[in-house]
Each structure stands twice: as structure tokens, then as C-alpha cells.
Coordinates of C-alpha atoms in Angstrom, one line a residue:
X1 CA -35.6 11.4 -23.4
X2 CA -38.8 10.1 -21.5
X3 CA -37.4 6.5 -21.0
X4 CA -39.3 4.9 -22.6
X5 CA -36.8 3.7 -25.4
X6 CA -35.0 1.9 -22.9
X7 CA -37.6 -0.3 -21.8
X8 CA -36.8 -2.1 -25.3
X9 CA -33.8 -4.6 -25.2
X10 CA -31.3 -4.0 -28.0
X11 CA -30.6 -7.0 -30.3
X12 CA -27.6 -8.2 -29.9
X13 CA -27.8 -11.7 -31.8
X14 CA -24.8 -13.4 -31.3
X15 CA -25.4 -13.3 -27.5
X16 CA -28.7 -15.6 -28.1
X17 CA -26.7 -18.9 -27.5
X18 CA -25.7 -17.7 -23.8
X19 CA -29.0 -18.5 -22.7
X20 CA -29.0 -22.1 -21.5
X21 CA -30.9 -22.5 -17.9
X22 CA -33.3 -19.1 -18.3
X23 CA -35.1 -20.3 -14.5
X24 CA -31.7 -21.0 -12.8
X25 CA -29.0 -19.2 -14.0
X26 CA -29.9 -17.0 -17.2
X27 CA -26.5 -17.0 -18.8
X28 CA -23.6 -19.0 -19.5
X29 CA -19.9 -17.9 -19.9
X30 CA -20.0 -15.1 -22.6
X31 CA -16.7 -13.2 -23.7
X32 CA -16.7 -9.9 -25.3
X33 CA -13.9 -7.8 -26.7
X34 CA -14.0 -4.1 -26.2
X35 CA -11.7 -2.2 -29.0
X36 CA -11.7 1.6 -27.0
X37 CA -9.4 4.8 -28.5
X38 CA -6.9 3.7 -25.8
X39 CA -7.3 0.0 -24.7
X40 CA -8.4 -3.3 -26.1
X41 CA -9.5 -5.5 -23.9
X42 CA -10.9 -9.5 -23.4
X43 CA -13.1 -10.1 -21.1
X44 CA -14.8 -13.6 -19.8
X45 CA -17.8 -14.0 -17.6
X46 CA -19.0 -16.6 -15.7
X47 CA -20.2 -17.6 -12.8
X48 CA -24.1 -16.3 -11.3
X49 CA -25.9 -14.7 -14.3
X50 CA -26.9 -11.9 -11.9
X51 CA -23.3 -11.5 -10.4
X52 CA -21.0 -12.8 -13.1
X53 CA -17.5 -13.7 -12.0
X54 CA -14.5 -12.3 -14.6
X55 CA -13.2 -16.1 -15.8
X56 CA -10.5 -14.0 -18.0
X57 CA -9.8 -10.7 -18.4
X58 CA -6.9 -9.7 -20.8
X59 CA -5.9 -5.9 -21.8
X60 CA -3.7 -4.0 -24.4
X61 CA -3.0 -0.4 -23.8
X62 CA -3.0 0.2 -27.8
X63 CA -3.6 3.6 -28.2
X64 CA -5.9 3.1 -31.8
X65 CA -7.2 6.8 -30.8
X66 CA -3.5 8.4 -30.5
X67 CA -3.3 11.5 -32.9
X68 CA -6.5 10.7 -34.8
X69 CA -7.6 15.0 -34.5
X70 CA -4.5 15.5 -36.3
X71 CA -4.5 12.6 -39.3
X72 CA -8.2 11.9 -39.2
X73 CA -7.1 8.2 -38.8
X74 CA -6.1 5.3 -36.8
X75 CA -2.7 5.3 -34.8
X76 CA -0.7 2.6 -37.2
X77 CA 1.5 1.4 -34.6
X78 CA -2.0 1.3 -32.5
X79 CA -3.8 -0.4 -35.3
X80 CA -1.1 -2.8 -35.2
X81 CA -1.4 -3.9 -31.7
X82 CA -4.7 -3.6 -31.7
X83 CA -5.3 -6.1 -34.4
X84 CA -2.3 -8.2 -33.0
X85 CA -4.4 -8.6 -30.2
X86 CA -7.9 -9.0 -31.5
X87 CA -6.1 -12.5 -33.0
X88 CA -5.0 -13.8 -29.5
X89 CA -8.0 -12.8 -28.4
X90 CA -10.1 -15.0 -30.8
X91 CA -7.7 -18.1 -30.7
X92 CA -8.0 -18.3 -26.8
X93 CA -11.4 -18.1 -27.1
X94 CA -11.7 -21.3 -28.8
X95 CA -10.6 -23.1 -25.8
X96 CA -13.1 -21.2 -23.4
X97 CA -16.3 -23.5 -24.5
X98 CA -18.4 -20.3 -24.8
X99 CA -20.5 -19.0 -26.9
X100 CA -19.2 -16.6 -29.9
X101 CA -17.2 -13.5 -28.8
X102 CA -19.0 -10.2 -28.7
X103 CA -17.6 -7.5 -29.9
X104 CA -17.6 -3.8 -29.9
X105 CA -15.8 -0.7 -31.2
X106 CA -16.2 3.0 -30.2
X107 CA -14.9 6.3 -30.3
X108 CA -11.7 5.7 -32.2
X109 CA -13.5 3.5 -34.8
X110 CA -16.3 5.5 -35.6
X111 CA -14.7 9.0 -35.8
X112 CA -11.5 7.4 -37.9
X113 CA -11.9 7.5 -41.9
X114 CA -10.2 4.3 -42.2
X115 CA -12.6 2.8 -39.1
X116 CA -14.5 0.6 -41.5
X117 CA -11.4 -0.7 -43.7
X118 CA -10.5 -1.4 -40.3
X119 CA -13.8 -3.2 -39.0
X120 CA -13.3 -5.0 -42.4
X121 CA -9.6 -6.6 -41.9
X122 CA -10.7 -7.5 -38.4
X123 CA -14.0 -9.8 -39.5
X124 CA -12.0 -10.8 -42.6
X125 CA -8.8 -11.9 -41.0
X126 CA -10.1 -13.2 -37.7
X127 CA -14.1 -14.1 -38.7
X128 CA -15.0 -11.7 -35.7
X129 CA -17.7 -9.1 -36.8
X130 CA -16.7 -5.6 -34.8
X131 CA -20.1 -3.7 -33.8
X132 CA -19.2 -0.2 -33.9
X133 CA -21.5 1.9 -31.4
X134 CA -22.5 5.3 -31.5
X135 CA -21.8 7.7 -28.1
X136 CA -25.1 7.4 -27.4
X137 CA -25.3 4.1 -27.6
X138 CA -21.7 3.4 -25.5
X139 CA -23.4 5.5 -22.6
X140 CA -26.4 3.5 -22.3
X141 CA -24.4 0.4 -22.2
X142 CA -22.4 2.2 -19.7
X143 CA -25.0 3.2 -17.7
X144 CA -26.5 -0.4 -17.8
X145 CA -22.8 -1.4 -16.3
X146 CA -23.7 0.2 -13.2
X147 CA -26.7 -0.9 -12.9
X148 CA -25.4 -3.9 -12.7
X149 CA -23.8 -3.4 -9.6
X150 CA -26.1 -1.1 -8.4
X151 CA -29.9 -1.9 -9.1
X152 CA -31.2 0.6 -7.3
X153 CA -28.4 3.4 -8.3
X154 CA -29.2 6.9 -8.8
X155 CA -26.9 9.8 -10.4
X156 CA -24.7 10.7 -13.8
X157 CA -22.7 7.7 -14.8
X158 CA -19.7 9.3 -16.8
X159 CA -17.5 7.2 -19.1
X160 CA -14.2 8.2 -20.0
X161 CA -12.6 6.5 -23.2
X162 CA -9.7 7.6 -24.7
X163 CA -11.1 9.9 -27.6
X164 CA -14.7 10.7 -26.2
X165 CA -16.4 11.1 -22.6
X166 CA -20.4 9.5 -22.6
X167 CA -22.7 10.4 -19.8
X168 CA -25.8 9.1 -19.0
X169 CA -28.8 9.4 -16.3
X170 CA -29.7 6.7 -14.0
X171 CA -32.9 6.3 -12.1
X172 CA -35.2 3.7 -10.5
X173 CA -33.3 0.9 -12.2
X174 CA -33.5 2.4 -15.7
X175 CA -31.7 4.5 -18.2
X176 CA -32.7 8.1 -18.9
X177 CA -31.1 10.9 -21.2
X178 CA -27.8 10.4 -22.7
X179 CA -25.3 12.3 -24.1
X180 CA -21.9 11.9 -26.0
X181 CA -18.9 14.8 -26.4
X182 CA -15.4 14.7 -27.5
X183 CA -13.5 15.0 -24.3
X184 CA -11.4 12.1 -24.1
X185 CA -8.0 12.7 -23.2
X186 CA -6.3 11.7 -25.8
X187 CA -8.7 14.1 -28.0
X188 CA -7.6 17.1 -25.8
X189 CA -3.7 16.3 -25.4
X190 CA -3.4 17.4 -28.6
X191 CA -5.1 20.7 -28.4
X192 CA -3.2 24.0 -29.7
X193 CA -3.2 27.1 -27.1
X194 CA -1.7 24.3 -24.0
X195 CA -3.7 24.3 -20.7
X196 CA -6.0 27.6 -21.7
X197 CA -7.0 26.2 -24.9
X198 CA -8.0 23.0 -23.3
X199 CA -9.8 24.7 -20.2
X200 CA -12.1 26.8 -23.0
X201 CA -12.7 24.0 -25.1
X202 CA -13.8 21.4 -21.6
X203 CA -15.9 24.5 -20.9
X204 CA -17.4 24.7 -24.1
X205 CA -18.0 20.7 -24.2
X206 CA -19.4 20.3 -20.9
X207 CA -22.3 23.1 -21.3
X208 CA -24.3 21.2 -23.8
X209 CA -24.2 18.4 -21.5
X210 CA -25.1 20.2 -18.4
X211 CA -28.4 21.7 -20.9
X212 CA -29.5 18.1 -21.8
X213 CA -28.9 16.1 -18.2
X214 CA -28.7 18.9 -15.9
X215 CA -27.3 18.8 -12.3
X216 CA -27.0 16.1 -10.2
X217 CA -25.0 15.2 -6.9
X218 CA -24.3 11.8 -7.3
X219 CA -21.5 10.8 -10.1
X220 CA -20.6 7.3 -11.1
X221 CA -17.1 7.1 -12.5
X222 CA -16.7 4.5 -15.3
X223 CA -13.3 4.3 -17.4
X224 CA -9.5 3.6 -16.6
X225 CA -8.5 6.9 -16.5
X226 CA -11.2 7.6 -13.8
X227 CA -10.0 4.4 -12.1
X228 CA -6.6 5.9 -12.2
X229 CA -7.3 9.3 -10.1
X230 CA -9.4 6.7 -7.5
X231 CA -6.4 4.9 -7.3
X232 CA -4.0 7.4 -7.0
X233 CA -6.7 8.7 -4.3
X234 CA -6.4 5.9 -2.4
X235 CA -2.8 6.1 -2.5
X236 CA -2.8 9.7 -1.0
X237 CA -4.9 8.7 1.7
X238 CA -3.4 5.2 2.7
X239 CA -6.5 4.3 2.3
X240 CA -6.5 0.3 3.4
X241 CA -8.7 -1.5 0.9
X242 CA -7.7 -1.8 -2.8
X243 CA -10.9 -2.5 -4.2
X244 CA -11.4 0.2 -6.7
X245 CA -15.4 -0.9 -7.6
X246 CA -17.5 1.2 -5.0
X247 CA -14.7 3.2 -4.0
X248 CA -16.1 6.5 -2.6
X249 CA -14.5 10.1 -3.2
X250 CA -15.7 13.5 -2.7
X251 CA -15.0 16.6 -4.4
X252 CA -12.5 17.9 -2.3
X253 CA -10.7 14.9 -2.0
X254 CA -10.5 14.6 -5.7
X255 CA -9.1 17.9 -6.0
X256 CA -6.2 17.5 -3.2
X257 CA -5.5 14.8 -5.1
X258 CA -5.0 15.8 -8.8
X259 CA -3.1 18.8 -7.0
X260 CA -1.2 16.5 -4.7
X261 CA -0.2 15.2 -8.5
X262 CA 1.5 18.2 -9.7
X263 CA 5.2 18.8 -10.0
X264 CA 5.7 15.1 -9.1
X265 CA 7.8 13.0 -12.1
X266 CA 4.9 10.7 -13.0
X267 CA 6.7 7.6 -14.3
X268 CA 8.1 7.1 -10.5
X269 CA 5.0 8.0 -9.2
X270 CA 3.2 5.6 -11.0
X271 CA 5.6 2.4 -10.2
X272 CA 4.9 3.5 -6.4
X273 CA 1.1 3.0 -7.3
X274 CA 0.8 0.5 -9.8
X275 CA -0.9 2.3 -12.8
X276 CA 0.8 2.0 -16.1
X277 CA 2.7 4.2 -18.1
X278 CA 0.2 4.7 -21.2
X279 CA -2.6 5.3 -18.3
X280 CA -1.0 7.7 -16.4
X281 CA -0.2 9.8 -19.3
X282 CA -3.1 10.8 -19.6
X283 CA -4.5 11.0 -15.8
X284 CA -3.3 15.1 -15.7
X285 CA -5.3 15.6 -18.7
X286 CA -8.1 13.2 -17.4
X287 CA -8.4 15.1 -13.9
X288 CA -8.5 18.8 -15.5
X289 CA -12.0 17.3 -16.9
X290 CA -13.2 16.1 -14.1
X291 CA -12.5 19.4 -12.2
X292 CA -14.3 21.4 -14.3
X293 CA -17.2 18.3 -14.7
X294 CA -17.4 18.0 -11.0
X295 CA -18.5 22.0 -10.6
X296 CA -20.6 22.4 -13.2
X297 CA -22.9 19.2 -12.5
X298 CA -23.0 20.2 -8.9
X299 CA -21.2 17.4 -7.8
X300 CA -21.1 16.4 -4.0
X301 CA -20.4 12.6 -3.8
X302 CA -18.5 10.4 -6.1
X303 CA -18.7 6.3 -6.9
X304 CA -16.3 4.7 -8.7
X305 CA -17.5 1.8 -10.7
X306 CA -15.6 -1.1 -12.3
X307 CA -18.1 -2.0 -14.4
X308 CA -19.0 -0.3 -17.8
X309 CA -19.6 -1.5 -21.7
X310 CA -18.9 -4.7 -21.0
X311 CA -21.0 -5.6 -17.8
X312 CA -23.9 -3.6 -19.9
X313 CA -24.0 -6.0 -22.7
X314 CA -24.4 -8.7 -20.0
X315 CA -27.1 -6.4 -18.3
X316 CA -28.6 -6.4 -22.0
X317 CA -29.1 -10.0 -22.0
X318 CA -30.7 -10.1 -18.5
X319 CA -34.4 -11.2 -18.5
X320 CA -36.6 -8.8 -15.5
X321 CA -36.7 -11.9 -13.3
X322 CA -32.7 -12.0 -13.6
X323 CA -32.2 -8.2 -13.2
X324 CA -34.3 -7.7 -10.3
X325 CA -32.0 -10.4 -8.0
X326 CA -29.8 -9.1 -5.3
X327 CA -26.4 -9.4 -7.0
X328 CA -24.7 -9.6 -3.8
X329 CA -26.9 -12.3 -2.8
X330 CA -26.7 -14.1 -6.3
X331 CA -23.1 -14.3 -6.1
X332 CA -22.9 -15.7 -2.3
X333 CA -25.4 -18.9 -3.5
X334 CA -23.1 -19.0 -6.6
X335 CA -20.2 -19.9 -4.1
X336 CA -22.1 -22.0 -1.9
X337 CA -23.4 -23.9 -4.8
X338 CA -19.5 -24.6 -6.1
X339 CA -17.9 -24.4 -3.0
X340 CA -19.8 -25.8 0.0
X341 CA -19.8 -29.4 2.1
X342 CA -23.8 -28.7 2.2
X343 CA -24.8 -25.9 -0.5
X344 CA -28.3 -24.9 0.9
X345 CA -27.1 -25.3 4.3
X346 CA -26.6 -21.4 4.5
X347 CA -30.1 -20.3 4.3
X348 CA -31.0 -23.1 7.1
X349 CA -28.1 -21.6 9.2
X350 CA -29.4 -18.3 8.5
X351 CA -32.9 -18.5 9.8
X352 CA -31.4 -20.3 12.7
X353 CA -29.5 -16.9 14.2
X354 CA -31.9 -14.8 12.9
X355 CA -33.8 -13.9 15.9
X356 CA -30.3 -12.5 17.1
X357 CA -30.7 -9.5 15.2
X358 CA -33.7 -8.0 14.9
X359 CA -32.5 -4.9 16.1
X360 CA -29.6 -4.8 13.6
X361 CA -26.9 -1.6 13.3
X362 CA -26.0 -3.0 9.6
X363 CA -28.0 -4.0 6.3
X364 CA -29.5 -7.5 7.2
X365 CA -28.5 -8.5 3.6
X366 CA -24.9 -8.9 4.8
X367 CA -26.0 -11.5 7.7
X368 CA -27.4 -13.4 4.9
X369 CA -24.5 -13.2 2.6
X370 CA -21.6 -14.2 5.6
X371 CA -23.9 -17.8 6.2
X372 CA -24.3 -18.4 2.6
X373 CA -20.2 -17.9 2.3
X374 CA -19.4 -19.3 5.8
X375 CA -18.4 -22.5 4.4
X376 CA -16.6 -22.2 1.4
X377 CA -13.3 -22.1 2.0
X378 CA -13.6 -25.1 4.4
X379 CA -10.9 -26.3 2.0
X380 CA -8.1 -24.0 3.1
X381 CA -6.0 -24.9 5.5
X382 CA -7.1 -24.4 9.3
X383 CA -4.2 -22.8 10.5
X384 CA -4.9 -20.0 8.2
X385 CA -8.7 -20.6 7.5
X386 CA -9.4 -17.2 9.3
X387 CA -7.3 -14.9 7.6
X388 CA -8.2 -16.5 3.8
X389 CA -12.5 -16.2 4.6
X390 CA -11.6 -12.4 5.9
X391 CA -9.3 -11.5 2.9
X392 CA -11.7 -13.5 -0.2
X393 CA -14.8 -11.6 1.7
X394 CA -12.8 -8.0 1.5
X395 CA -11.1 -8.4 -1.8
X396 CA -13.5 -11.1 -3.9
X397 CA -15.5 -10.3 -6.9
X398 CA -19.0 -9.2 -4.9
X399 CA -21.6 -6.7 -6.1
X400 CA -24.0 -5.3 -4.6
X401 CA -22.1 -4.4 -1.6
X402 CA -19.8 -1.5 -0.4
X403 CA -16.3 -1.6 1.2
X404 CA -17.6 -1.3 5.1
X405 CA -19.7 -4.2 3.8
X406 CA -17.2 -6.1 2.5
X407 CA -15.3 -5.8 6.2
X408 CA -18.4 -6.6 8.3
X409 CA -18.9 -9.9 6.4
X410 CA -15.2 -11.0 6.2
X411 CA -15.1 -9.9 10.0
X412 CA -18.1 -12.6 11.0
X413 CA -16.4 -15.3 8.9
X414 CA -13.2 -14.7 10.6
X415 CA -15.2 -15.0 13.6
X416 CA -17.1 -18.0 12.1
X417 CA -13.4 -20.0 12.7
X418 CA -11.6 -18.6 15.7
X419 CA -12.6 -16.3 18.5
X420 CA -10.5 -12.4 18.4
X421 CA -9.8 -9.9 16.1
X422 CA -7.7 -9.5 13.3
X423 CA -4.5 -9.7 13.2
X424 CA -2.2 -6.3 12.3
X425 CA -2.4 -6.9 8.5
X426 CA -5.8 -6.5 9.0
X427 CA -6.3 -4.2 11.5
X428 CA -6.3 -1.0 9.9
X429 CA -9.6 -2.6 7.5
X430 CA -11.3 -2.5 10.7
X431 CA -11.6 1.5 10.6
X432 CA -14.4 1.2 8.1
X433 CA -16.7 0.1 10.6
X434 CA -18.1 1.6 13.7
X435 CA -17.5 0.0 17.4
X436 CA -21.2 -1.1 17.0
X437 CA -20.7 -3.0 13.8
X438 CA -17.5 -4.5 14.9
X439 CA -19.5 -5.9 18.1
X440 CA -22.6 -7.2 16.0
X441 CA -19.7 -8.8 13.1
X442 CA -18.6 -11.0 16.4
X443 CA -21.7 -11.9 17.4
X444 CA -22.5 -12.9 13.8
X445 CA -19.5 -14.9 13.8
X446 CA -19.9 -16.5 17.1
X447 CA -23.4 -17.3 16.2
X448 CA -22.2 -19.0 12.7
X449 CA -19.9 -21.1 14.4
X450 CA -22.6 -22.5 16.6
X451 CA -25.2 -23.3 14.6
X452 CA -22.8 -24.6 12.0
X453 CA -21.7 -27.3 14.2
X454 CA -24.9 -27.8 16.6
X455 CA -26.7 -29.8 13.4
X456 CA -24.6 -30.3 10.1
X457 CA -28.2 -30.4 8.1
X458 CA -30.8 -28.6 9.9
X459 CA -30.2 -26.1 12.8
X460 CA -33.7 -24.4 12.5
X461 CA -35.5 -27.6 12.6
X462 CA -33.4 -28.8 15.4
X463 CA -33.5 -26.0 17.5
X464 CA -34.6 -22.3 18.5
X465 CA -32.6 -19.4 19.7
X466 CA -34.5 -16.9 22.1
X467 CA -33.0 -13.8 22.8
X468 CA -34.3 -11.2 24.8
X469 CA -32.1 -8.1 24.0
X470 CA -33.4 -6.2 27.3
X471 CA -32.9 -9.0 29.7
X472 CA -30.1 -9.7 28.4
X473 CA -30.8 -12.7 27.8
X474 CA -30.2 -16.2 25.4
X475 CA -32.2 -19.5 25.8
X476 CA -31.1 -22.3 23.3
X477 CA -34.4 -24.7 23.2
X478 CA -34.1 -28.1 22.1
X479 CA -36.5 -30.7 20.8
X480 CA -36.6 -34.2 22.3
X481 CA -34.6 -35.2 19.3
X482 CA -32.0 -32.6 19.4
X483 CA -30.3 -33.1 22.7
X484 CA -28.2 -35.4 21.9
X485 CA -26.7 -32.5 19.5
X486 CA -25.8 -30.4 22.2
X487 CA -22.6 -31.9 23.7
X488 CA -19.4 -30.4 24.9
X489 CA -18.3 -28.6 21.9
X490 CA -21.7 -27.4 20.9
X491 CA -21.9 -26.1 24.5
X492 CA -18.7 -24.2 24.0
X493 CA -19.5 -22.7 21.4
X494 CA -22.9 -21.4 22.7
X495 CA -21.4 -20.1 25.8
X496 CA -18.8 -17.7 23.5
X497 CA -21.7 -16.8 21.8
X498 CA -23.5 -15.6 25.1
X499 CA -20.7 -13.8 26.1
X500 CA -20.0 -12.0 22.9
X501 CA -23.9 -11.0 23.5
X502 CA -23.1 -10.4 27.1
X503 CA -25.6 -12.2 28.0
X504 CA -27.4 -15.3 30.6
X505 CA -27.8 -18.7 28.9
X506 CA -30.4 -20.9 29.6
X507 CA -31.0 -24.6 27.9
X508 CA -34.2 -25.8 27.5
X509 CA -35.5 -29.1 26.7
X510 CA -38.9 -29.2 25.5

């Protein structure tokens, strides 16, 4: 494909309603129910329409897809609990004052010949209309997933389902070729001729796809049974963050892992991780794919995504002036605006420090991101203050930023409280970062908890930081107006800054 198709936004009507502040915010709590070959899930959005919080999110592991090569139709016990759950589904919506749920079907649905009796009982017992999508279709909405939480992503985004695998090209924020085979798990448990049969038909379905996208080193992983292997992964490694979205894995590090996987009995195994049983079934299956996916495309650097068909109907939605936001920045106002003594106050705090850091070792988005946050859990208790702004910042639903990130800002808030490092539950996070971050996420910190106090409303108006990085050397200058600001506290506060900077102070009046 040349593109160009995907330039053109895809009707989906009953989405129109979420529209309600198009300047501010863009969209409004929207729910949509995904009905896959091996889950059915509920999902809620709300928050930042650019970096959408998940308000509820509710999944059945119903296995519709189960033996549907054999009968040529639905699992019934699957159907069953699929449509069991469809119901809940609709009757908690009702209390979510949203607009109508969206809904979408895919693999299972459209390859079963009882899909549309299916679609049929859904709409007519439940009044929800079930929009059945075609591969190519699932890996475009996919694809815009990522983009979600990558704007500026570039690779193969690869969706595994239960009955079908979608890929998709991604490149300077748009949606290229796509393609759509029958390698879902569930599709190739079933195969006769055991682990030979299945390695000669994966062969035989990945060399199409190969033709049409072609090689590329950079693969986006989208799908629970992906998520499963990255969380197995991480298990294998100790790794110490359990953030699965922007989890990193190469090759080989797949591989040791899948092997690491053999011979072990997997229903223990899998209590030990916390993956469950209908999801780790079909991880052996899952990971003989991806071995064979990850050599043919040339693979050399894997990200794992937790967003996908879902987060790409929002993406649908988005107008170019919403899409082209920083989501990790949208969602850092988002919680100053709900969660802040003085929302606003962060940007004024920010261009305060700035002159700090002009010679920066880390992405200067994250300085912006810790002052928007560095006052929304003033709330919590401030005995434990520190530990609750380092864990939300590590674990909390952010985009647009990876796990060293993630550390470096929860690091400065923690700093932003109390003066020295983590405690041993954190510790280990800290290895993520180099020395050189570490330093600059104290400094940050330090700096935060000056200028947060020093003026309550307006630091930058108030004040100016000069610091000469060769001299070594800081210089707080103050207005007429603003010395009465700088009493014993504030003075404190700017000396532990110094030092963290190791640096001479000097205090200027004007």
C-alpha cells in the first residue's frame, strides 16, 4: 500500500457522541468491547483524550475460537460465556454515563459459519450492534494502538489473537501495508503431524507476509499471548519493574526464555508468574511463532505494547491537533488538573529550574513531566509521601515514556519530598539508570522542592536561578518584592540544592 488510504478516518458512528470539548480535551469516557477467538474483554477510557486513563477494564478468557478448524463453528461452551459476558458488559455500562459501547468482533467471528447468527443474538438480546472486522482491518487498528503510545514509532507491529496473527507497518506516525494470516494459536494447536506439521505450516504462513512487508528490525508485540512470553521474560530475568507496556526484549532473550520454558509443568509455573491457565496454554504454541517470525523478519529489538484494537479505535477518533500531543505530557497536565493544590503551577515551577539543565544527560520531556506531577499526591500521607510519588510515577498509567523514564521521574519526586535514596524495595529500580541520571534525578528533586516552596504561585516571576555549570556555581537573584520569600526554610532548601549540584551559592538582591 502507498498510505495513502490511511490518511482517511474510518467511520465509526457510534463514537460521534464522545466528542464534547474538541479544543480541550477531544474525547470523553468511551467503552468498547472487544469479542477476540480467545478473550472478551470491556474496556473504559477516560481521562486526557491524548493519554486516556483505563476507568474499567474487565476480561473473560472465553475461548469462542477453540476448535473452530475442526467444526467450522463457534466453541458452544465459548459462545456461552462469551455472550454471558457481552450482557454484564452492557448492563454496567449503563451506570458509566458514557456514550454507547463500541464494539468489535474478529477472527473467530468472521471465519465461524454461525458468526453472524451469532452477531445477530448479541444485537437482538442485548441492543449492542457487534462490528465484525476483517484482518486487515484488525491490523490497522492495531497498528494505530501503538501509535498511540508511540507517535513517532517505527517497525512491524504484530498482533496475536487467538485464531489469526495481523501485522502491520508503522512509519512517521502513519499506517503502511498490512497483512492478515491464520497463525493464532489456537488455529495451530490443533494441527495434525504435532510440532513438524506446525513448523511447515508457520513457515509456509509467514512467507507471504515477509513478500508483502518485508524485513524490519524493530517489532512491536501486541496481544496476550505476546504479553505472556514478556512476562514470563521478566520473570527469568528478575527483572524489577512489572510494567509490561514498553517492556524491551531482544532476540536472544526471547529464545532463552521460551527454552527456559520447556520441560517445566506449566500450571505451577504459571501461579509463580501470575498468567492464567487459558493463557498459558497456549504460550508454547504462541513462542514457536514468534521464533520462526523473529528470524525471518530480521528481527534485532523487540517492544512490547499494551495497547492494541482498543486504544486504535480511540486513535481513530483523534483529530490531528489531538494526535500530534505529547501523550506523556497530556497525561501529567491531566493529573495536575484533577490532582493539584495549584494546577498550572507546574509549568511555572518548571521554567523556574530550567536553566539547571541545559546540559541534560536525559530527555528534557521528563523534567517537565516530574513538575507537572510533583504535587499530586500532596494528599497522601507525609510519612509515606516519598515512596507513594516514586511508586504511582514507576507503575502509573503513562505513555509516551519508557521504564528508565519512568524511574528518573519517580526518582525526582521522591527527591521532591525528602532528601536520600530509595529505600531497599526500591533499590534494585534504580539499575535502570546510569550514575549520571541518578545524580541529575536528585538535583531535579532538590530543585522541585525549592522552588515549590520559595513562591506557592509564581517562582519564575519571583525569582531567577543562575547556574554556571563550569564555575561551579548557583546564584538565586531576587526582586525587591521577593525577599521576604526567602526565609529559613527556603534557604534550606536552596543550600541542599547547591550541594546536590556541588556547587557555591550566592543570593542576590536586585
Amino acid at each position: 500500500m502507498d498510505g495513502e488510504h490511511d490518511t482517511q478516518r474510518h467511520v465509526w458512528p457510534s463514537l460521534e457522541a464522545v466528542f464534547e470539548d474538541k479544543a480541550a480535551r477531544g474525547l470523553h469516557r468511551v467503552g468498547v468491547v472487544d469479542v477476540g477467538s480467545n478473550s472478551v474483554r470491556l474496556v473504559v477510557f477516560d481521562g486526557a483524550a491524548r493519554s486516556p486513563a483505563y476507568f474499567y477494564n474487565e476480561k473473560v478468557m472465553a475461548g469462542l475460537g477453540a476448535g473452530l478448524d475442526e467444526t467450522g463453528r463457534l466453541n458452544p461452551e465459548g459462545r456461552r460465556r462469551a455472550k454471558a459476558a457481552i450482557r454484564r458488559f452492557v448492563a454496567l455500562a449503563e451506570g458509566m454515563d458514557m456514550a454507547p459501547l463500541e464494539a468489535v468482533a474478529t477472527a473467530a467471528v468472521r471465519r465461524a459459519e454461525d458468526g453472524p447468527e451469532f452477531v445477530a443474538e448479541i444485537e437482538g438480546e442485548t441492543g449492542l450492534k457487534l462490528t465484525v472486522i476483517d484482518g486487515e482491518e484488525e491490523a490497522r487498528l492495531s497498528a494505530q494502538g501503538v501509535l498511540l503510545g508511540w507517535p513517532q514509532g517505527e517497525g512491524l507491529v504484530c498482533d496475536i489473537g487467538g485464531s489469526s496473527m495481523e501485522l502491520a507497518r508503522i512509519e512517521a506516525g502513519r499506517v503502511w501495508e498490512r497483512a492478515t494470516s491464520d497463525l493464532g494459536p489456537l488455529t495451530l494447536t490443533g494441527l495434525a503431524g504435532g510440532a513438524k506439521g506446525r513448523a511447515k505450516t508457520i513457515e509456509a504462513g509467514l512467507a507471504p507476509l515477509v513478500e508483502r512487508l518485508g524485513p524490519h528490525p524493530h517489532l512491536y508485540l501486541v496481544g496476550g499471548s505476546w504479553r505472556a512470553i514478556a512476562r514470563l521474560d521478566m520473570h527469568r530475568r528478575g527483572y524489577p519493574l512489572s510494567v509490561l507496556h514498553d517492556y524491551r526484549m531482544t532476540p536472544k532473550s526471547v529464545r532463552e526464555t521460551l527454552d527456559h520454558l520447556k520441560g517445566r509443568d506449566l500450571d505451577t509455573y504459571r501461579k509463580e508468574v501470575g498468567i492464567s491457565s487459558g493463557r498459558i496454554s497456549l504460550v508454547p504454541v504462541a513462542g514457536e511463532v514468534l521464533r520462526r517470525l523473529m528470524a525471518r523478519f530480521g528481527v534485532r529489538a523487540i517492544t512490547v505494547s499494551g495497547y492494541g484494537i482498543r486504544e486504535g479505535l480511540l486513535y481513530e477518533r483523534m483529530p490531528a491537533r489531538v494526535r500530534a500531543r505529547d501523550p506523556l505530557i497530556e497525561a501529567a497536565r491531566h493529573a495536575e488538573m484533577l490532582n493539584a493544590r495549584m494546577p498550572g503551577f507546574g509549568e511555572r515551577l518548571h521554567d523556574f529550574i530550567a536553566p539547571l539543565f541545559a546540559e541534560s544527560v536525559t530527555d528534557p520531556r521528563l523534567h517537565r513531566a516530574a513538575c507537572l506531577l510533583h504535587d499530586v499526591s500532596w494528599r497522601a500521607h507525609p510519612d509515606y509521601r516519598a515512596e507513594i510519588v516514586f511508586d504511582n510515577a514507576t507503575r502509573g498509567n503513562l505513555g509516551g515514556i519508557d521504564h528508565p523514564g519512568r524511574v528518573f521521574v519517580g526518582l525526582a519526586l521522591m527527591h521532591r519530598y525528602r532528601n536520600g535514596r530509595p529505600g531497599p524495595h526500591f533499590e534494585p529500580l534504580l539499575g535502570l539508570l546510569t550514575e549520571a541520571q541518578i545524580r541529575e534525578a536528585e538535583i531535579l528533586g532538590r530543585a522541585m522542592r525549592f522552588g515549590a516552596m520559595f513562591s506557592v504561585a509564581a517562582p519564575d516571576r519571583l525569582g531567577r536561578l543562575d547556574w554556571r555549570p563550569r564555575a561551579k556555581r548557583l546564584e538565586l537573584i531576587l526582586p525587591p518584592r521577593a525577599v521576604p520569600l526567602y526565609g529559613e526554610v527556603a534557604e534550606a532548601r536552596l543550600a541542599s540544592l547547591a550541594k546536590a549540584l556541588q556547587a557555591d551559592l550566592t543570593v542576590t538582591e536586585e
